[in-house]
Amino acid sequence: VDGCPQGSICGPYIWNLMMDTLLRQLEQVCKCCAYADDLIIMVEGQSRAEIEALAGAHLRTVCDWGNSVGVSLAMDKTTTMLLKGRLSASRHPSIGLNGAFLRYVTEVKYLGITFGERMCFTPHFTGLKRRLLGVVGQVRRILRNEWGLSRRAVRTIYNGLFVACATYGSSVWCDAVTTVVGRKKVLACQRVTMMGCMPVCRTVSTEAMQVLLGVPPLDLEVRRRAVLFKVKRRIPLLQGEWLADRNVESLGLSVCKKLLDECVMSDWQVRWDTCLNGRDTYRYIRDVTFVGSRPDFGFNLSLGFLLTGHGSLNAFLHQRRLSDTQECHCGLSEETWEHVLCECPSYEDLRSLSAFGVRQVRGGFDVSQALSTSDRVRLLNEFARAAFARRRVLTHQGIV
């Protein structure tokens, strides 16, 4: 407002009173939305000419209002974009005022959410991933592989910072994650944050990282928050949404939250059971709620090699052409995580399968109970650190 000091207490109220007169005029002829001095006008039409005529008329209304209250329209900051329809992308509507035409854009950011043409949220996911990379880079200084914050604190930072940032405005774009493309893009955003929170190789699958960190797939979390948003505001749920078949008003908010958590865990468990990725990790952890029920669970980088099968193992390195052989230096077998943990004679003095909770079964070893207690996790961390330290020595000696 002209003459109003920046940061004044009365300024926003005075502006709202002025802006309200414009909104009352526009609401009679179109749909509009305003936040402070940012205004969106949505124009509907059956043809390009109709859209141009209506938009031009609304633009004149805004300019006339501005002249009456002493403010002007920033033409260089005002843009147009098609939200839906089948008009040619190469010949967009031309909307202008007094001989000056508004700039047409293919994406626009409003209140932190980036919209693309025809309500495409791909630009939002792209920008979200870029922002998360910056946040992870800053937080990474205290999230190290062998020192820094505890795993429990890391999970708190993940849920309180990364998830909150990634799911901002999710009630608006939640439908986008139900598509294959949208789901892949939002999971790519989650992968960026998990890589900054875990001591694992970059090649580990997203599914395995989710289980090891104890966080559900981000697309499921987005859907959960979107449904919860509707429940809180008593917005009717659509068919196919969680709790759509329940009388949520009679259940209460706390019960709805519990049911939504169960829906997330159920869908996540089905994905983990049927997924083709992360099968080495699946042999250790089959229940997706495991890490969530064990806040003390944590592992170092060396144990991460054994839990995922990705790391300083010739069998893994040979697949990626980073090693000339997949054989272990002992000469008895391929150097897999299972061989290092259970069989390799080079680490016999470090190993105690019974203490690890590992059982020999027909055709291999059962490691499903190896992480069942804090003591076993501690012993496995110590074994892995010592075993791979010895492997590095053997490598320097030219034996591996």
C-alpha positions as a printed NumPy array, in Angstrom:
array([[  0.   ,   0.   ,   0.   ],
       [  1.415,   3.367,  -0.999],
       [  2.757,   5.239,   2.028],
       [  2.575,   2.251,   4.351],
       [  5.909,   1.385,   6.051],
       [  7.385,  -2.019,   5.235],
       [  6.624,  -4.509,   8.003],
       [  3.893,  -2.428,   9.582],
       [  1.223,  -4.132,  11.68 ],
       [ -1.731,  -2.402,  10.044],
       [ -0.441,  -2.758,   6.473],
       [ -1.762,  -6.283,   5.758],
       [ -5.189,  -5.447,   7.202],
       [ -5.453,  -2.274,   5.129],
       [ -4.42 ,  -4.196,   2.02 ],
       [ -6.99 ,  -6.934,   2.699],
       [ -9.747,  -4.331,   2.954],
       [ -8.692,  -2.858,  -0.378],
       [ -8.222,  -6.228,  -2.075],
       [-11.615,  -7.419,  -0.883],
       [-13.36 ,  -4.894,  -3.111],
       [-11.62 ,  -6.362,  -6.171],
       [-12.325,  -9.957,  -5.197],
       [-16.027,  -9.195,  -4.775],
       [-16.138,  -7.865,  -8.337],
       [-14.231, -10.811,  -9.824],
       [-16.123, -13.514,  -7.926],
       [-19.3  , -12.527,  -9.772],
       [-17.83 , -13.369, -13.187],
       [-14.961, -15.854, -12.64 ],
       [-13.029, -17.98 , -10.181],
       [-10.15 , -16.248,  -8.447],
       [ -7.707, -16.746,  -5.606],
       [ -5.534, -14.207,  -3.814],
       [ -2.78 , -14.324,  -1.227],
       [ -1.498, -10.89 ,  -0.209],
       [ -0.882,  -9.159,  -3.568],
       [ -0.588, -12.374,  -5.614],
       [ -3.774, -12.884,  -7.612],
       [ -4.838, -15.812,  -9.787],
       [ -7.766, -15.471, -12.179],
       [ -9.136, -18.656, -13.76 ],
       [-10.951, -18.18 , -17.052],
       [-13.103, -20.817, -18.724],
       [-14.083, -20.8  , -22.373],
       [-15.102, -23.047, -25.243],
       [-12.69 , -21.477, -27.719],
       [ -9.493, -19.484, -27.903],
       [-11.388, -16.319, -28.826],
       [-13.748, -16.674, -25.866],
       [-10.845, -17.15 , -23.452],
       [ -9.042, -14.109, -24.862],
       [-12.155, -11.937, -24.6  ],
       [-13.032, -12.965, -21.05 ],
       [ -9.457, -12.732, -19.789],
       [ -9.061,  -9.297, -21.356],
       [-12.225,  -8.083, -19.648],
       [-11.091,  -9.386, -16.256],
       [ -7.693,  -7.788, -16.764],
       [ -9.352,  -4.424, -17.411],
       [-11.353,  -4.87 , -14.201],
       [ -8.124,  -5.36 , -12.256],
       [ -6.474,  -2.342, -13.859],
       [ -9.513,  -0.112, -13.235],
       [ -9.543,  -1.189,  -9.594],
       [ -5.819,  -0.478,  -9.323],
       [ -6.272,   3.026, -10.695],
       [ -9.048,   3.682,  -8.18 ],
       [ -6.922,   2.699,  -5.158],
       [ -3.593,   4.034,  -6.381],
       [ -1.754,   0.845,  -7.335],
       [ -0.693,  -0.479, -10.725],
       [ -0.57 ,  -3.905, -12.314],
       [  2.964,  -5.273, -12.796],
       [  2.68 ,  -6.352, -16.433],
       [  6.187,  -7.825, -16.449],
       [  5.254, -10.168, -13.574],
       [  1.809, -11.091, -14.883],
       [  1.709, -14.277, -16.954],
       [ -0.803, -16.627, -18.565],
       [ -0.879, -20.418, -18.763],
       [ -3.333, -23.104, -19.872],
       [ -4.457, -25.29 , -16.982],
       [ -6.517, -27.723, -19.063],
       [ -8.017, -28.246, -22.484],
       [ -6.751, -29.24 , -25.897],
       [ -5.748, -25.934, -27.414],
       [ -2.574, -26.07 , -29.458],
       [  0.508, -25.608, -27.326],
       [  2.22 , -23.792, -30.199],
       [ -0.593, -21.222, -30.511],
       [ -1.542, -20.129, -27.038],
       [ -4.149, -17.461, -26.228],
       [ -2.987, -13.86 , -26.637],
       [ -4.179, -11.76 , -23.717],
       [ -3.234,  -8.126, -23.336],
       [ -4.182,  -4.635, -22.315],
       [ -3.525,  -1.288, -23.995],
       [ -1.439,  -2.924, -26.716],
       [  0.792,  -4.874, -24.31 ],
       [  0.402,  -8.667, -24.235],
       [  0.982, -10.847, -21.218],
       [  3.845, -13.303, -21.321],
       [  2.816, -16.943, -21.783],
       [  4.635, -19.508, -19.622],
       [  4.626, -23.303, -19.429],
       [  4.905, -23.407, -15.64 ],
       [  4.174, -21.086, -12.756],
       [  4.976, -21.191,  -9.05 ],
       [  2.254, -20.128,  -6.656],
       [  2.553, -20.373,  -2.865],
       [  5.441, -22.813,  -3.13 ],
       [  3.815, -25.223,  -5.593],
       [  4.881, -25.291,  -9.237],
       [  2.105, -25.939, -11.736],
       [  2.789, -26.982, -15.302],
       [  0.542, -26.719, -18.326],
       [ -2.653, -28.773, -18.051],
       [ -2.12 , -29.263, -14.302],
       [  1.117, -31.187, -14.738],
       [  3.179, -31.373, -11.548],
       [  6.378, -32.677, -13.112],
       [  8.014, -29.217, -12.756],
       [  7.128, -29.296,  -9.051],
       [  8.86 , -32.649,  -8.565],
       [ 11.91 , -31.413, -10.475],
       [ 12.201, -28.312,  -8.314],
       [ 11.527, -30.327,  -5.166],
       [ 14.385, -32.696,  -5.91 ],
       [ 16.726, -29.753,  -6.5  ],
       [ 15.748, -28.128,  -3.186],
       [ 16.118, -31.383,  -1.278],
       [ 19.607, -31.86 ,  -2.709],
       [ 20.565, -28.485,  -1.269],
       [ 19.103, -29.298,   2.144],
       [ 20.774, -32.724,   2.216],
       [ 24.109, -31.135,   1.334],
       [ 23.888, -28.867,   4.37 ],
       [ 22.658, -31.52 ,   6.804],
       [ 25.187, -34.056,   5.526],
       [ 27.872, -32.27 ,   7.547],
       [ 26.475, -33.849,  10.708],
       [ 25.227, -37.085,   9.136],
       [ 28.398, -39.069,   8.551],
       [ 28.927, -42.765,   7.895],
       [ 31.007, -43.542,  10.969],
       [ 30.319, -40.627,  13.3  ],
       [ 27.834, -37.856,  13.933],
       [ 24.237, -38.079,  15.06 ],
       [ 22.665, -41.348,  16.161],
       [ 20.418, -43.272,  13.79 ],
       [ 17.468, -42.336,  15.982],
       [ 18.277, -38.647,  15.614],
       [ 18.733, -39.12 ,  11.872],
       [ 15.254, -40.588,  11.535],
       [ 13.882, -37.651,  13.519],
       [ 15.562, -35.212,  11.12 ],
       [ 14.274, -37.183,   8.138],
       [ 10.665, -37.11 ,   9.334],
       [ 10.734, -33.596,  10.754],
       [ 12.683, -31.865,   7.994],
       [ 12.86 , -33.831,   4.762],
       [  9.357, -35.319,   4.771],
       [  7.799, -32.027,   5.836],
       [  9.592, -30.266,   2.982],
       [  8.779, -32.952,   0.41 ],
       [  5.07 , -33.219,   1.248],
       [  4.336, -29.5  ,   1.395],
       [  1.016, -28.881,  -0.345],
       [  0.552, -32.602,  -0.97 ],
       [ -3.234, -32.294,  -0.754],
       [ -3.034, -30.306,  -4.009],
       [ -0.841, -32.647,  -6.048],
       [ -1.528, -36.016,  -4.385],
       [ -3.326, -37.387,  -7.462],
       [ -0.087, -37.04 ,  -9.434],
       [  1.642, -39.738,  -7.352],
       [ -0.981, -42.326,  -8.305],
       [  0.438, -42.418, -11.843],
       [  3.517, -44.446, -12.726],
       [  5.497, -41.369, -13.784],
       [  4.498, -39.319, -10.746],
       [  5.307, -42.144,  -8.372],
       [  8.776, -42.59 ,  -9.882],
       [  9.52 , -38.888,  -9.606],
       [  8.414, -38.539,  -5.993],
       [ 10.361, -41.669,  -5.028],
       [ 13.409, -40.154,  -6.726],
       [ 13.002, -37.172,  -4.375],
       [ 12.827, -39.541,  -1.417],
       [ 15.926, -41.383,  -2.583],
       [ 17.92 , -38.147,  -2.499],
       [ 17.079, -37.621,   1.168],
       [ 17.651, -41.235,   2.195],
       [ 21.092, -41.237,   0.594],
       [ 22.031, -38.4  ,   2.917],
       [ 20.779, -40.276,   5.986],
       [ 22.235, -43.75 ,   5.518],
       [ 25.691, -45.384,   5.334],
       [ 25.018, -47.389,   2.163],
       [ 26.28 , -47.424,  -1.413],
       [ 24.572, -45.256,  -3.992],
       [ 23.58 , -48.372,  -5.941],
       [ 21.311, -49.752,  -3.203],
       [ 17.681, -49.874,  -4.309],
       [ 15.191, -47.327,  -3.046],
       [ 13.031, -50.137,  -1.661],
       [ 15.865, -51.509,   0.475],
       [ 16.77 , -48.054,   1.789],
       [ 13.172, -47.436,   2.825],
       [ 13.152, -50.616,   4.919],
       [ 16.593, -50.015,   6.446],
       [ 15.695, -46.456,   7.422],
       [ 12.219, -47.479,   8.546],
       [ 10.337, -44.918,   6.441],
       [  7.446, -45.751,   4.096],
       [  7.511, -44.934,   0.376],
       [  6.982, -41.212,  -0.038],
       [  4.049, -41.625,  -2.417],
       [  2.167, -43.521,   0.311],
       [  2.996, -40.793,   2.83 ],
       [  1.705, -38.169,   0.386],
       [ -1.567, -40.06 ,   0.001],
       [ -1.872, -40.428,   3.779],
       [ -1.419, -36.702,   4.371],
       [ -3.85 , -35.813,   1.6  ],
       [ -6.582, -38.011,   3.087],
       [ -5.865, -36.674,   6.57 ],
       [ -6.18 , -33.122,   5.22 ],
       [ -9.646, -33.939,   3.89 ],
       [-10.694, -35.677,   7.101],
       [ -9.691, -32.677,   9.233],
       [-11.664, -30.297,   7.025],
       [-14.58 , -32.68 ,   6.491],
       [-14.058, -32.799,   2.74 ],
       [-15.767, -35.864,   1.194],
       [-13.34 , -38.631,   0.256],
       [-13.316, -39.905,  -3.315],
       [-13.776, -43.517,  -4.304],
       [-10.446, -45.314,  -4.198],
       [ -9.009, -43.148,  -1.43 ],
       [ -8.18 , -44.714,   1.91 ],
       [-11.097, -44.643,   4.388],
       [-13.543, -43.753,   1.608],
       [-15.743, -46.663,   2.743],
       [-15.684, -45.542,   6.396],
       [-17.824, -43.037,   8.243],
       [-14.844, -40.899,   9.221],
       [-16.921, -38.274,  11.032],
       [-18.054, -40.828,  13.599],
       [-14.587, -42.36 ,  14.026],
       [-12.754, -39.319,  15.308],
       [ -9.429, -37.88 ,  14.192],
       [ -7.172, -40.101,  16.33 ],
       [ -8.829, -43.287,  15.049],
       [ -8.57 , -42.059,  11.464],
       [ -4.854, -41.395,  11.924],
       [ -4.348, -44.92 ,  13.24 ],
       [ -6.311, -46.453,  10.359],
       [ -4.34 , -44.421,   7.82 ],
       [ -1.065, -45.612,   9.343],
       [ -2.317, -49.184,   9.008],
       [ -3.214, -48.58 ,   5.356],
       [  0.275, -47.228,   4.656],
       [  1.995, -50.152,   6.366],
       [ -0.232, -52.711,   4.658],
       [  0.44 , -51.345,   1.166],
       [  4.143, -50.983,   1.952],
       [  4.359, -54.582,   3.161],
       [  2.749, -55.854,  -0.049],
       [  5.26 , -53.888,  -2.119],
       [  8.202, -55.208,  -0.09 ],
       [  6.999, -58.815,  -0.334],
       [  6.516, -58.663,  -4.111],
       [  9.371, -56.343,  -5.088],
       [ 12.241, -57.718,  -7.17 ],
       [ 14.767, -55.265,  -5.712],
       [ 16.504, -55.498,  -2.353],
       [ 16.178, -59.272,  -2.002],
       [ 19.416, -59.532,  -0.024],
       [ 18.023, -57.061,   2.509],
       [ 14.736, -58.965,   2.493],
       [ 16.522, -62.013,   3.879],
       [ 17.367, -59.967,   6.981],
       [ 14.227, -57.838,   7.314],
       [ 10.885, -59.095,   6.045],
       [  8.613, -56.955,   8.202],
       [  8.577, -53.295,   7.126],
       [  7.703, -52.21 ,  10.673],
       [ 10.949, -53.682,  12.052],
       [ 13.058, -50.51 ,  12.166],
       [ 10.132, -48.429,  13.386],
       [  9.758, -50.751,  16.371],
       [ 13.51 , -50.645,  17.044],
       [ 14.501, -46.992,  17.505],
       [ 17.976, -48.118,  18.622],
       [ 18.653, -49.95 ,  15.349],
       [ 21.656, -48.665,  13.441],
       [ 24.518, -49.944,  11.334],
       [ 27.871, -48.751,  10.075],
       [ 29.024, -48.621,   6.461],
       [ 30.685, -52.038,   6.633],
       [ 27.56 , -53.748,   7.939],
       [ 25.659, -51.901,   5.243],
       [ 27.706, -53.882,   2.705],
       [ 26.467, -57.131,   4.261],
       [ 22.85 , -56.015,   4.656],
       [ 22.516, -54.894,   1.044],
       [ 25.09 , -56.906,  -0.888],
       [ 26.406, -53.638,  -2.353],
       [ 29.905, -52.517,  -1.461],
       [ 33.472, -53.809,  -1.274],
       [ 32.611, -57.308,  -2.461],
       [ 34.164, -58.76 ,  -5.59 ],
       [ 30.911, -60.407,  -6.687],
       [ 29.224, -57.01 ,  -6.636],
       [ 32.182, -55.099,  -8.076],
       [ 32.657, -57.597, -10.909],
       [ 29.054, -57.097, -12.053],
       [ 29.843, -53.411, -12.504],
       [ 33.213, -54.071, -14.129],
       [ 35.075, -52.638, -11.159],
       [ 36.9  , -55.885, -10.399],
       [ 38.661, -58.375, -12.655],
       [ 37.247, -61.314, -10.735],
       [ 34.253, -62.175,  -8.604],
       [ 36.221, -64.72 ,  -6.585],
       [ 37.12 , -64.203,  -2.941],
       [ 40.821, -64.   ,  -2.079],
       [ 40.43 , -67.266,  -0.149],
       [ 39.837, -69.012,  -3.479],
       [ 36.895, -71.059,  -2.206],
       [ 33.912, -69.136,  -3.531],
       [ 32.55 , -65.915,  -4.954],
       [ 32.992, -63.006,  -2.583],
       [ 29.362, -62.342,  -1.735],
       [ 27.998, -60.882,   1.494],
       [ 26.889, -64.348,   2.563],
       [ 30.342, -65.808,   1.99 ],
       [ 32.032, -63.04 ,   4.001],
       [ 29.545, -63.256,   6.856],
       [ 29.202, -67.026,   7.129],
       [ 31.978, -68.954,   5.373],
       [ 35.197, -67.159,   4.467],
       [ 38.096, -68.66 ,   6.481],
       [ 39.904, -65.314,   6.468],
       [ 37.445, -64.039,   9.069],
       [ 36.968, -67.264,  11.033],
       [ 38.473, -65.788,  14.201],
       [ 36.061, -62.849,  14.034],
       [ 32.932, -64.887,  13.42 ],
       [ 30.397, -66.535,  15.74 ],
       [ 27.311, -67.564,  13.801],
       [ 25.425, -68.633,  16.908],
       [ 26.053, -65.264,  18.542],
       [ 24.973, -63.552,  15.311],
       [ 21.721, -65.527,  15.262],
       [ 22.621, -67.082,  11.897],
       [ 21.547, -70.681,  11.267],
       [ 22.812, -73.003,   8.58 ],
       [ 19.963, -74.515,   6.586],
       [ 19.73 , -76.658,   3.51 ],
       [ 21.156, -74.692,   0.617],
       [ 22.543, -71.779,   2.595],
       [ 22.085, -69.731,   5.746],
       [ 19.088, -68.247,   7.519],
       [ 19.826, -64.663,   8.606],
       [ 16.249, -63.663,   9.432],
       [ 17.071, -63.492,  13.172],
       [ 20.454, -61.789,  12.829],
       [ 19.022, -58.353,  13.673],
       [ 16.496, -59.524,  16.258],
       [ 18.32 , -58.115,  19.304],
       [ 20.492, -55.107,  20.043],
       [ 23.375, -57.366,  21.084],
       [ 23.339, -59.183,  17.752],
       [ 23.304, -55.901,  15.853],
       [ 26.249, -54.688,  17.935],
       [ 28.209, -57.901,  17.269],
       [ 27.474, -57.715,  13.551],
       [ 28.64 , -54.098,  13.433],
       [ 31.887, -55.071,  15.16 ],
       [ 32.408, -58.078,  12.888],
       [ 31.749, -56.111,   9.704],
       [ 34.061, -53.276,  10.694],
       [ 36.891, -55.685,  11.572],
       [ 36.339, -57.923,   8.53 ],
       [ 36.425, -55.134,   5.961],
       [ 39.366, -53.493,   7.727],
       [ 41.227, -56.779,   7.287],
       [ 40.089, -56.947,   3.685],
       [ 41.605, -53.514,   3.036],
       [ 44.909, -54.732,   4.464],
       [ 44.812, -57.791,   2.216],
       [ 44.014, -55.554,  -0.738],
       [ 47.047, -53.345,  -0.063],
       [ 49.167, -56.471,   0.164],
       [ 47.941, -57.525,  -3.262],
       [ 46.165, -60.644,  -2.018],
       [ 42.646, -59.523,  -2.931]])
